[in-house]
PDB file of N, CA and C in Angstrom:
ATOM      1  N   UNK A 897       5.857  -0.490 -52.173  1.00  0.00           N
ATOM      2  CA  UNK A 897       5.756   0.125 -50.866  1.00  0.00           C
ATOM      3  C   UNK A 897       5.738  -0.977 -49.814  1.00  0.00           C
ATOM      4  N   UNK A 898       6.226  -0.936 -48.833  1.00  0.00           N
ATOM      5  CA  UNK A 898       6.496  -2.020 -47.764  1.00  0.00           C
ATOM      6  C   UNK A 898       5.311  -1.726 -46.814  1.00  0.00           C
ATOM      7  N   UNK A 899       4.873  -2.541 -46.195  1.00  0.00           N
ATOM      8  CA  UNK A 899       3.962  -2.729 -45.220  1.00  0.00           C
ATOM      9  C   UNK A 899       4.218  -3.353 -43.794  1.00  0.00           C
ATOM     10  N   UNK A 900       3.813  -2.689 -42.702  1.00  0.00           N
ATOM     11  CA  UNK A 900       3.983  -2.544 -41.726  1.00  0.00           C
ATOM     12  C   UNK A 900       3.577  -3.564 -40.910  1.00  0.00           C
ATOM     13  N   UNK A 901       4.006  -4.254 -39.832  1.00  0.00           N
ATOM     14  CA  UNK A 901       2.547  -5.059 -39.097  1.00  0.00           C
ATOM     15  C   UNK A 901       1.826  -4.197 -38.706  1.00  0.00           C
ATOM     16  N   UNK A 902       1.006  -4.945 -37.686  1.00  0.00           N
ATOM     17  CA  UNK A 902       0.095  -3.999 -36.533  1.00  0.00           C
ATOM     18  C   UNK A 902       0.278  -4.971 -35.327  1.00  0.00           C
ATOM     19  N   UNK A 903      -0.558  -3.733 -34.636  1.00  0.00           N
ATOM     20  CA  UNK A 903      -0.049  -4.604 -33.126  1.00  0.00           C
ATOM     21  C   UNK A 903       1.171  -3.144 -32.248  1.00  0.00           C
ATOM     22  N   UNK A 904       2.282  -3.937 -32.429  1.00  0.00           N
ATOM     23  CA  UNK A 904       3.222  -3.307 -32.041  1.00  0.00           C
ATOM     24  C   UNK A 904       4.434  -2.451 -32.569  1.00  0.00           C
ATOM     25  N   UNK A 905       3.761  -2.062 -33.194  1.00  0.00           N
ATOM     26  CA  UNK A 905       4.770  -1.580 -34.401  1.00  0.00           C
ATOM     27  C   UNK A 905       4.665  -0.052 -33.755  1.00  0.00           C
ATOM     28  N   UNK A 906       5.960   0.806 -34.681  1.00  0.00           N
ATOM     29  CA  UNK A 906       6.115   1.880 -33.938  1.00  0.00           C
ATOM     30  C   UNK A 906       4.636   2.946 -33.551  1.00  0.00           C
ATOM     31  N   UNK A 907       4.358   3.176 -34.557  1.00  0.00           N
ATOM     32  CA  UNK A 907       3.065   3.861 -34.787  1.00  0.00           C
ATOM     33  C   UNK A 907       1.851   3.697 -33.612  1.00  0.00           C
ATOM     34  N   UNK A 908       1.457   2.243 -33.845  1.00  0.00           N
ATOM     35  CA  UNK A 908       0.862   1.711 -32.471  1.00  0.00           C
ATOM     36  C   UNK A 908       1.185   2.031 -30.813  1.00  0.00           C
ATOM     37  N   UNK A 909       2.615   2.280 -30.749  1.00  0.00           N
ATOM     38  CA  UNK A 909       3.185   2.528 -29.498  1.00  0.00           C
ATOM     39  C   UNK A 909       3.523   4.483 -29.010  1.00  0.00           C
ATOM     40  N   UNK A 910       3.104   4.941 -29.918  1.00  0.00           N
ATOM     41  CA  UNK A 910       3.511   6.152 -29.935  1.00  0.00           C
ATOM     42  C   UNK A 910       4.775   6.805 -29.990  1.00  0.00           C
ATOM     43  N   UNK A 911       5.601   6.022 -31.274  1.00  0.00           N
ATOM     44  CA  UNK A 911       6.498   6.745 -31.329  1.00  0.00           C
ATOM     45  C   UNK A 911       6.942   6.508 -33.068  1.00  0.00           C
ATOM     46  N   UNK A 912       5.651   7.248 -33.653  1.00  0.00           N
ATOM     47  CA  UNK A 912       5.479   7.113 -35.052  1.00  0.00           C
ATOM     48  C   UNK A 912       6.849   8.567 -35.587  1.00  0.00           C
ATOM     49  N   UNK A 913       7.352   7.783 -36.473  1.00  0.00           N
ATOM     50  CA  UNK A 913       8.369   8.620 -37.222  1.00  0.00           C
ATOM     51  C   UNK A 913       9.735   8.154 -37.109  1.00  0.00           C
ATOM     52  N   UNK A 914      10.333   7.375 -35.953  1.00  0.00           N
ATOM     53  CA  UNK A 914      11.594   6.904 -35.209  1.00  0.00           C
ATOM     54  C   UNK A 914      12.029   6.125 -36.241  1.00  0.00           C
ATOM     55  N   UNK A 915      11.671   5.703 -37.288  1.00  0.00           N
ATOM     56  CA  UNK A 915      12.241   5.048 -38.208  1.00  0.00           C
ATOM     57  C   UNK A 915      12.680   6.150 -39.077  1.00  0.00           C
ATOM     58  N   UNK A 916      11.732   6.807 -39.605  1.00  0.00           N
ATOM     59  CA  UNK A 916      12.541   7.750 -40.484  1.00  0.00           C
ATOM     60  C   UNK A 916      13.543   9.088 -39.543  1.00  0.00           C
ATOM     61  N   UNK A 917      13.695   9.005 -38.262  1.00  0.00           N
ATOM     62  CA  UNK A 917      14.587  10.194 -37.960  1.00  0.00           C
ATOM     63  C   UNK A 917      15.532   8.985 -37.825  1.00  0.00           C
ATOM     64  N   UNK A 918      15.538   8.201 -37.473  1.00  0.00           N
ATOM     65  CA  UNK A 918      16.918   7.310 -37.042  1.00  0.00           C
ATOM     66  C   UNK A 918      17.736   6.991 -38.512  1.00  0.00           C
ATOM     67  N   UNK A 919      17.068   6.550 -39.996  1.00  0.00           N
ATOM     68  CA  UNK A 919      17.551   6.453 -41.326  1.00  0.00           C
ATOM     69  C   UNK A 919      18.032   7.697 -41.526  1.00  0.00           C
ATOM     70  N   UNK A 920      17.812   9.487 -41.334  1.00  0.00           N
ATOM     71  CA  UNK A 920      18.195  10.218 -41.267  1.00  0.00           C
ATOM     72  C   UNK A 920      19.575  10.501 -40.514  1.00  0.00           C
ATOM     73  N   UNK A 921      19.301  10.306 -39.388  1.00  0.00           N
ATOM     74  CA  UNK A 921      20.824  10.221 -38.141  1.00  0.00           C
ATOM     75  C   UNK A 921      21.603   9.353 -39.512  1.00  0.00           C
ATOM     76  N   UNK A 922      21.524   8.179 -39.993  1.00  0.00           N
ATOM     77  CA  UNK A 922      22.599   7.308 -40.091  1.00  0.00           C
ATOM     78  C   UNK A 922      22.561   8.540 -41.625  1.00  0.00           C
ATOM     79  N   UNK A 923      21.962   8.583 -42.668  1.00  0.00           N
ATOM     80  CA  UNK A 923      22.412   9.113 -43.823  1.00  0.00           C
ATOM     81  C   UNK A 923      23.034  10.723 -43.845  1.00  0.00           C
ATOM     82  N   UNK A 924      22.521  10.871 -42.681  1.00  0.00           N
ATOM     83  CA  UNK A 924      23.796  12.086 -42.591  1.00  0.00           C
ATOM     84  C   UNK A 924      24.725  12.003 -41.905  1.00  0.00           C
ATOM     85  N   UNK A 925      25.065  11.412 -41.374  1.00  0.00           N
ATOM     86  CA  UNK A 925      26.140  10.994 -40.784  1.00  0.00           C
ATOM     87  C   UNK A 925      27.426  10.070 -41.899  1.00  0.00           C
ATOM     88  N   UNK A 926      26.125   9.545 -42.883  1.00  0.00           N
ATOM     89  CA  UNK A 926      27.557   8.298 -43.604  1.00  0.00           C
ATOM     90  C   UNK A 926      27.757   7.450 -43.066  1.00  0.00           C
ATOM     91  N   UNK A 927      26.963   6.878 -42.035  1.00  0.00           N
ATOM     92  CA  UNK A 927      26.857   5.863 -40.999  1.00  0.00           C
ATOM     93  C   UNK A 927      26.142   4.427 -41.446  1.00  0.00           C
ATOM     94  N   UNK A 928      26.406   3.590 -41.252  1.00  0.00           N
ATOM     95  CA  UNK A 928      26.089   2.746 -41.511  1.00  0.00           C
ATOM     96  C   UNK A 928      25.808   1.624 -40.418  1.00  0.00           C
ATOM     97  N   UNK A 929      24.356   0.799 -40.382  1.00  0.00           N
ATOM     98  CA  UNK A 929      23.738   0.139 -38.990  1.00  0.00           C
ATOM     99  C   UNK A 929      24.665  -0.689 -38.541  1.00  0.00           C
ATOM    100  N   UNK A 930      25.769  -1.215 -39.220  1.00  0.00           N
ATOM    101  CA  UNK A 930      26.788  -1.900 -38.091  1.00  0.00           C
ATOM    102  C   UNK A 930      27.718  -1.210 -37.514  1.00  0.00           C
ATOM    103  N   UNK A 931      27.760   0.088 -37.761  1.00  0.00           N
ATOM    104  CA  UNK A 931      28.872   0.895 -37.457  1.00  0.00           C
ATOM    105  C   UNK A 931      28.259   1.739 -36.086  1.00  0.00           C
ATOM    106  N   UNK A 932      26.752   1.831 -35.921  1.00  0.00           N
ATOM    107  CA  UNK A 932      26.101   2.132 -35.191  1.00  0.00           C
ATOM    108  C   UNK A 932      25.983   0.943 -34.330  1.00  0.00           C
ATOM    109  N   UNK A 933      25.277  -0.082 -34.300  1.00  0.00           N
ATOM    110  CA  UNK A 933      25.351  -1.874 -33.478  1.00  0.00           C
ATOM    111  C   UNK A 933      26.878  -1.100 -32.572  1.00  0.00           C
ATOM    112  N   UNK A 934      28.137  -1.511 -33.606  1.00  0.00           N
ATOM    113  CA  UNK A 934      28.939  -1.186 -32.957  1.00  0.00           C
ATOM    114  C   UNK A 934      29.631  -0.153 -31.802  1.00  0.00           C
ATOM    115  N   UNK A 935      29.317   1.041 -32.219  1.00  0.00           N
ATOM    116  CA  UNK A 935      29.038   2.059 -31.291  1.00  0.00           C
ATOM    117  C   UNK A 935      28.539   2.407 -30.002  1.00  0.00           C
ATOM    118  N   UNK A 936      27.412   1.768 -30.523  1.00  0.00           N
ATOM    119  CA  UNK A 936      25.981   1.842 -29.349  1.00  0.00           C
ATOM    120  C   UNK A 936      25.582   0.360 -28.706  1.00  0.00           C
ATOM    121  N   UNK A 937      26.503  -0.445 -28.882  1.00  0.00           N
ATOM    122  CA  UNK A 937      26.206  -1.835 -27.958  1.00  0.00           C
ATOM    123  C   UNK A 937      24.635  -2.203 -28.565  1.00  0.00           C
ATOM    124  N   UNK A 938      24.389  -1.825 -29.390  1.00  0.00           N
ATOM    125  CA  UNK A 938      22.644  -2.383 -29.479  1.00  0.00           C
ATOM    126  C   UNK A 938      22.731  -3.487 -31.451  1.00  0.00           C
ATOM    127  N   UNK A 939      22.509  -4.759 -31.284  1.00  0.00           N
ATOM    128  CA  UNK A 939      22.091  -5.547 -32.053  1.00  0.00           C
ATOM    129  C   UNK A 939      21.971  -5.184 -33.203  1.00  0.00           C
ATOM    130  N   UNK A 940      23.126  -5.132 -34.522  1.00  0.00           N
ATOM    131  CA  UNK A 940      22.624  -4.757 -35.477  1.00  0.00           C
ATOM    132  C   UNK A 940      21.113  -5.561 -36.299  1.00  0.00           C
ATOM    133  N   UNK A 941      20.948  -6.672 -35.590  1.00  0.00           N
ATOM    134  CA  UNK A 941      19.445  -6.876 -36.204  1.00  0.00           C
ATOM    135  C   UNK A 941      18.322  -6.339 -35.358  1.00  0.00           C
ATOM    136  N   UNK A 942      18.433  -5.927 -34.536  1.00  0.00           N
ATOM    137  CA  UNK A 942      17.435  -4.925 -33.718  1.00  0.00           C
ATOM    138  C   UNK A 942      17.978  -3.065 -34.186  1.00  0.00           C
ATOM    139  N   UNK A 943      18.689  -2.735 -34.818  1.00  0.00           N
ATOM    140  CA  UNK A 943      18.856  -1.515 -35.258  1.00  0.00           C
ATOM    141  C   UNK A 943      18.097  -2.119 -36.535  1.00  0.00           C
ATOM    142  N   UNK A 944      18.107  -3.091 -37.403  1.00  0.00           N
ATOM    143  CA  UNK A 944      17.752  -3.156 -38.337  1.00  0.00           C
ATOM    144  C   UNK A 944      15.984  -3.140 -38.739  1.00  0.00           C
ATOM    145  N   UNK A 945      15.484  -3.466 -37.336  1.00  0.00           N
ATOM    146  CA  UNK A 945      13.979  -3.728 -37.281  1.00  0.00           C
ATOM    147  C   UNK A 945      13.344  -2.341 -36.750  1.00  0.00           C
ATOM    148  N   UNK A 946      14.444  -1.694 -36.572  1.00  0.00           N
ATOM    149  CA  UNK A 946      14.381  -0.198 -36.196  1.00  0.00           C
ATOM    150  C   UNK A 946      13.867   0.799 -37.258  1.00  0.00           C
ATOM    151  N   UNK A 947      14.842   0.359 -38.352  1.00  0.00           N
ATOM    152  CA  UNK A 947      14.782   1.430 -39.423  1.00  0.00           C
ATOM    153  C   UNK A 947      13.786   1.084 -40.389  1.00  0.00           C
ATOM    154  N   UNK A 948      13.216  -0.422 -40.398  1.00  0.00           N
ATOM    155  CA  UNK A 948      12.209  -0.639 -41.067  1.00  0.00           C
ATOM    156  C   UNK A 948      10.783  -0.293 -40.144  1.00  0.00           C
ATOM    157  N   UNK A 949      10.595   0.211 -39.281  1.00  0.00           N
ATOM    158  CA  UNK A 949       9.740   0.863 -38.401  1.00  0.00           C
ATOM    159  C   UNK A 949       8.983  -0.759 -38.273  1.00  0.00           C
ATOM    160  N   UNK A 950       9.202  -1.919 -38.074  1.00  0.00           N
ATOM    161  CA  UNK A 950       9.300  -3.272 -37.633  1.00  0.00           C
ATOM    162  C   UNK A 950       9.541  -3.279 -35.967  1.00  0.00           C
ATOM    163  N   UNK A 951       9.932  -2.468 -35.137  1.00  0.00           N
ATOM    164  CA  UNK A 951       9.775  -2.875 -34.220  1.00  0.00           C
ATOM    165  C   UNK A 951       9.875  -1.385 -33.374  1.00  0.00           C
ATOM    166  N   UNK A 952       9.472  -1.447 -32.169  1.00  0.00           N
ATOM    167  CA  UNK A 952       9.330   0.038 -31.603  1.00  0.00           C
ATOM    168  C   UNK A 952      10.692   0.221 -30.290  1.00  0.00           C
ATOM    169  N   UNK A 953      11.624   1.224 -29.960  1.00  0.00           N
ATOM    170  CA  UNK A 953      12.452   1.209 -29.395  1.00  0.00           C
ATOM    171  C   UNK A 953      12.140   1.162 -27.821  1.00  0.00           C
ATOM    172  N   UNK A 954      12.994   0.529 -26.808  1.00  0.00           N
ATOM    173  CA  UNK A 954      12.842   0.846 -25.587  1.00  0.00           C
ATOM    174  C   UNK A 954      13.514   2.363 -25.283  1.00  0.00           C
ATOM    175  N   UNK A 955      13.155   2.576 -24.315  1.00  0.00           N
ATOM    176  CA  UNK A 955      14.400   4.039 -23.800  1.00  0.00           C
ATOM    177  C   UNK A 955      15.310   3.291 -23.388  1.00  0.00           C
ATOM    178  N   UNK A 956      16.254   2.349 -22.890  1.00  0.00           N
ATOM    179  CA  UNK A 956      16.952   1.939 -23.229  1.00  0.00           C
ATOM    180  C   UNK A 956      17.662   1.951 -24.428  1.00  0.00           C
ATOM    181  N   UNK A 957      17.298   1.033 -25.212  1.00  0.00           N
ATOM    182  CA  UNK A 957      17.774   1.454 -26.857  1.00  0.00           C
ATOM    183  C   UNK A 957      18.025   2.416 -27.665  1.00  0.00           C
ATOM    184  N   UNK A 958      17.058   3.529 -27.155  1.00  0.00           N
ATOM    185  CA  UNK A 958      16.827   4.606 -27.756  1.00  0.00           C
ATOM    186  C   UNK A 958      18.233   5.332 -26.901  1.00  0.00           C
ATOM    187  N   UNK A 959      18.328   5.505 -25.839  1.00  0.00           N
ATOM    188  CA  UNK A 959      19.196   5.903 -25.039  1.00  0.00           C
ATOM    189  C   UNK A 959      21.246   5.329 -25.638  1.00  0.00           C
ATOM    190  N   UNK A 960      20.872   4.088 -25.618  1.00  0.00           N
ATOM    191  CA  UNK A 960      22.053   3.986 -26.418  1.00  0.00           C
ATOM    192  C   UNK A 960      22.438   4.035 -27.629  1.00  0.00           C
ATOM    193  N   UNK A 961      21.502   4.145 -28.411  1.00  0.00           N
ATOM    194  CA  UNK A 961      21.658   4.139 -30.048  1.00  0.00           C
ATOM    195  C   UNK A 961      22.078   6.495 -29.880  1.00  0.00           C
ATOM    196  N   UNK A 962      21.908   7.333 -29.364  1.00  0.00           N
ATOM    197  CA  UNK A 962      21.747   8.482 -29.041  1.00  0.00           C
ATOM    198  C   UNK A 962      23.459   9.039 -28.925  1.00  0.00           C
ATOM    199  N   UNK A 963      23.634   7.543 -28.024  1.00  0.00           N
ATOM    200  CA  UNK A 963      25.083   7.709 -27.799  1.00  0.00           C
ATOM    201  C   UNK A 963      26.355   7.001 -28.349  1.00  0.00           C
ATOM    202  N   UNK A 964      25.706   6.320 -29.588  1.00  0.00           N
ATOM    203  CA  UNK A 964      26.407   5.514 -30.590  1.00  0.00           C
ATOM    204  C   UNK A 964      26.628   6.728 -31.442  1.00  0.00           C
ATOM    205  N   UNK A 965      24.997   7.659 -31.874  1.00  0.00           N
ATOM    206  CA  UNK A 965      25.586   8.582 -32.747  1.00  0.00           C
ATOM    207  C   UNK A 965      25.957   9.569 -32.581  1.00  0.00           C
ATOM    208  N   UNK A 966      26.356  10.014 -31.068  1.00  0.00           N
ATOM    209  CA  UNK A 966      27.018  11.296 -30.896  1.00  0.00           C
ATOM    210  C   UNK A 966      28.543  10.669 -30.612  1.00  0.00           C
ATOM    211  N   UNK A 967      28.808   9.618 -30.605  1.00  0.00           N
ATOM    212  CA  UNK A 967      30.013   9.364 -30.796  1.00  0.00           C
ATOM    213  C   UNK A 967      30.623   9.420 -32.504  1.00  0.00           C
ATOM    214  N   UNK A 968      30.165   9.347 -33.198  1.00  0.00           N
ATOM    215  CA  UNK A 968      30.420   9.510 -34.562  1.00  0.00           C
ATOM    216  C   UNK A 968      30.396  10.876 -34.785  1.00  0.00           C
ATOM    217  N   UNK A 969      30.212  11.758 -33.858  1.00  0.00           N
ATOM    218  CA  UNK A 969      30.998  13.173 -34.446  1.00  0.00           C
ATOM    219  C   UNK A 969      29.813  13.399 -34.627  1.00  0.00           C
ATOM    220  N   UNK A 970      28.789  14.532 -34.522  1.00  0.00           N
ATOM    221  CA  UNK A 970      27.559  14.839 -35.038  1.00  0.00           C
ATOM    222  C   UNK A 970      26.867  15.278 -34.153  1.00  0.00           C
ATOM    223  N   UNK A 971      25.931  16.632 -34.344  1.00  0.00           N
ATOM    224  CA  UNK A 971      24.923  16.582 -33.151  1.00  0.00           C
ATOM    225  C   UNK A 971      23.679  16.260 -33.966  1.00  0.00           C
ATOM    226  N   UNK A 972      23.277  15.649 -32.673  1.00  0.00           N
ATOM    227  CA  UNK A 972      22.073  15.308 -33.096  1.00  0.00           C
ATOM    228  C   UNK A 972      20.498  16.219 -32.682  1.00  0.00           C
ATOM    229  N   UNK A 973      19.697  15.734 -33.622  1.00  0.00           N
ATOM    230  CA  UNK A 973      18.244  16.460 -34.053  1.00  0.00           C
ATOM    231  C   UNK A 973      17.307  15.309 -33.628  1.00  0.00           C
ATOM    232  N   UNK A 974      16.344  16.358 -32.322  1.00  0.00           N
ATOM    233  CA  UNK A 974      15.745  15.246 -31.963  1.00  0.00           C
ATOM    234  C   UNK A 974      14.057  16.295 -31.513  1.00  0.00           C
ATOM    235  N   UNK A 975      14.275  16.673 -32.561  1.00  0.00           N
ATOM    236  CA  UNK A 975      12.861  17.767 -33.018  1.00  0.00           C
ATOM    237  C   UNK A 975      11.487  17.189 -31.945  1.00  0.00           C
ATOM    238  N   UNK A 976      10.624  16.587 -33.205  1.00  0.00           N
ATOM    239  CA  UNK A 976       9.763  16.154 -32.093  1.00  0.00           C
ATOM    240  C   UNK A 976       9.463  15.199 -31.607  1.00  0.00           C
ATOM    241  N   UNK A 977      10.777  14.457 -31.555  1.00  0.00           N
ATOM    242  CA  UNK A 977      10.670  13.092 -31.117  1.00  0.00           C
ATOM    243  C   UNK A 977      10.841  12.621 -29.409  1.00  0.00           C
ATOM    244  N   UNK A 978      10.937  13.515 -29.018  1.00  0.00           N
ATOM    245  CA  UNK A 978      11.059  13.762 -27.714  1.00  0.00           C
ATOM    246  C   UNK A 978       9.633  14.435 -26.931  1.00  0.00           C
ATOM    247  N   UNK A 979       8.807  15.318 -27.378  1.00  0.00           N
ATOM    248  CA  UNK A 979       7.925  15.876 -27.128  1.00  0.00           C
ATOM    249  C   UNK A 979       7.031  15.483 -25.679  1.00  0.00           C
TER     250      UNK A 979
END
């Protein structure tokens, strides 16, 4: 089982779960984090610290990674991550 920091990690910032809906977006999609980087102008090693819930998103980021994956054909599910 992998372990998290503390501090600033998603959980800490209030936006616990964004790792596992964003690994979701990409596995249903068939997507893959450079294909997303690519898409969405955002760092595939900052998508990557994403999905390991390693680092917490700006709205910025969040904003363009949204529109990386509605460019890949797909709507997206953004349950209660928005709340």
């Amino acid at each position: 089982m992998r372990q998290r920091r503390t501090g600033s990690e998603p959980a800490a910032l209030g936006v616990s779960g964004f790792d596992e809906w964003l690994r979701t977006q990409l596995r249903v999609r068939r997507m893959s984090q450079r294909q997303l980087a690519h898409l969405s102008g955002v760092d595939h090693s900052t998508i990557s610290r994403l999905v390991l819930g390693l680092r917490a998103p700006s709205l910025a980021t969040v904003t363009k990674l949204v529109q990386g994956l509605r460019g890949f054909g797909h709507a997206i599910d953004t349950p209660e991550l928005f709340d």
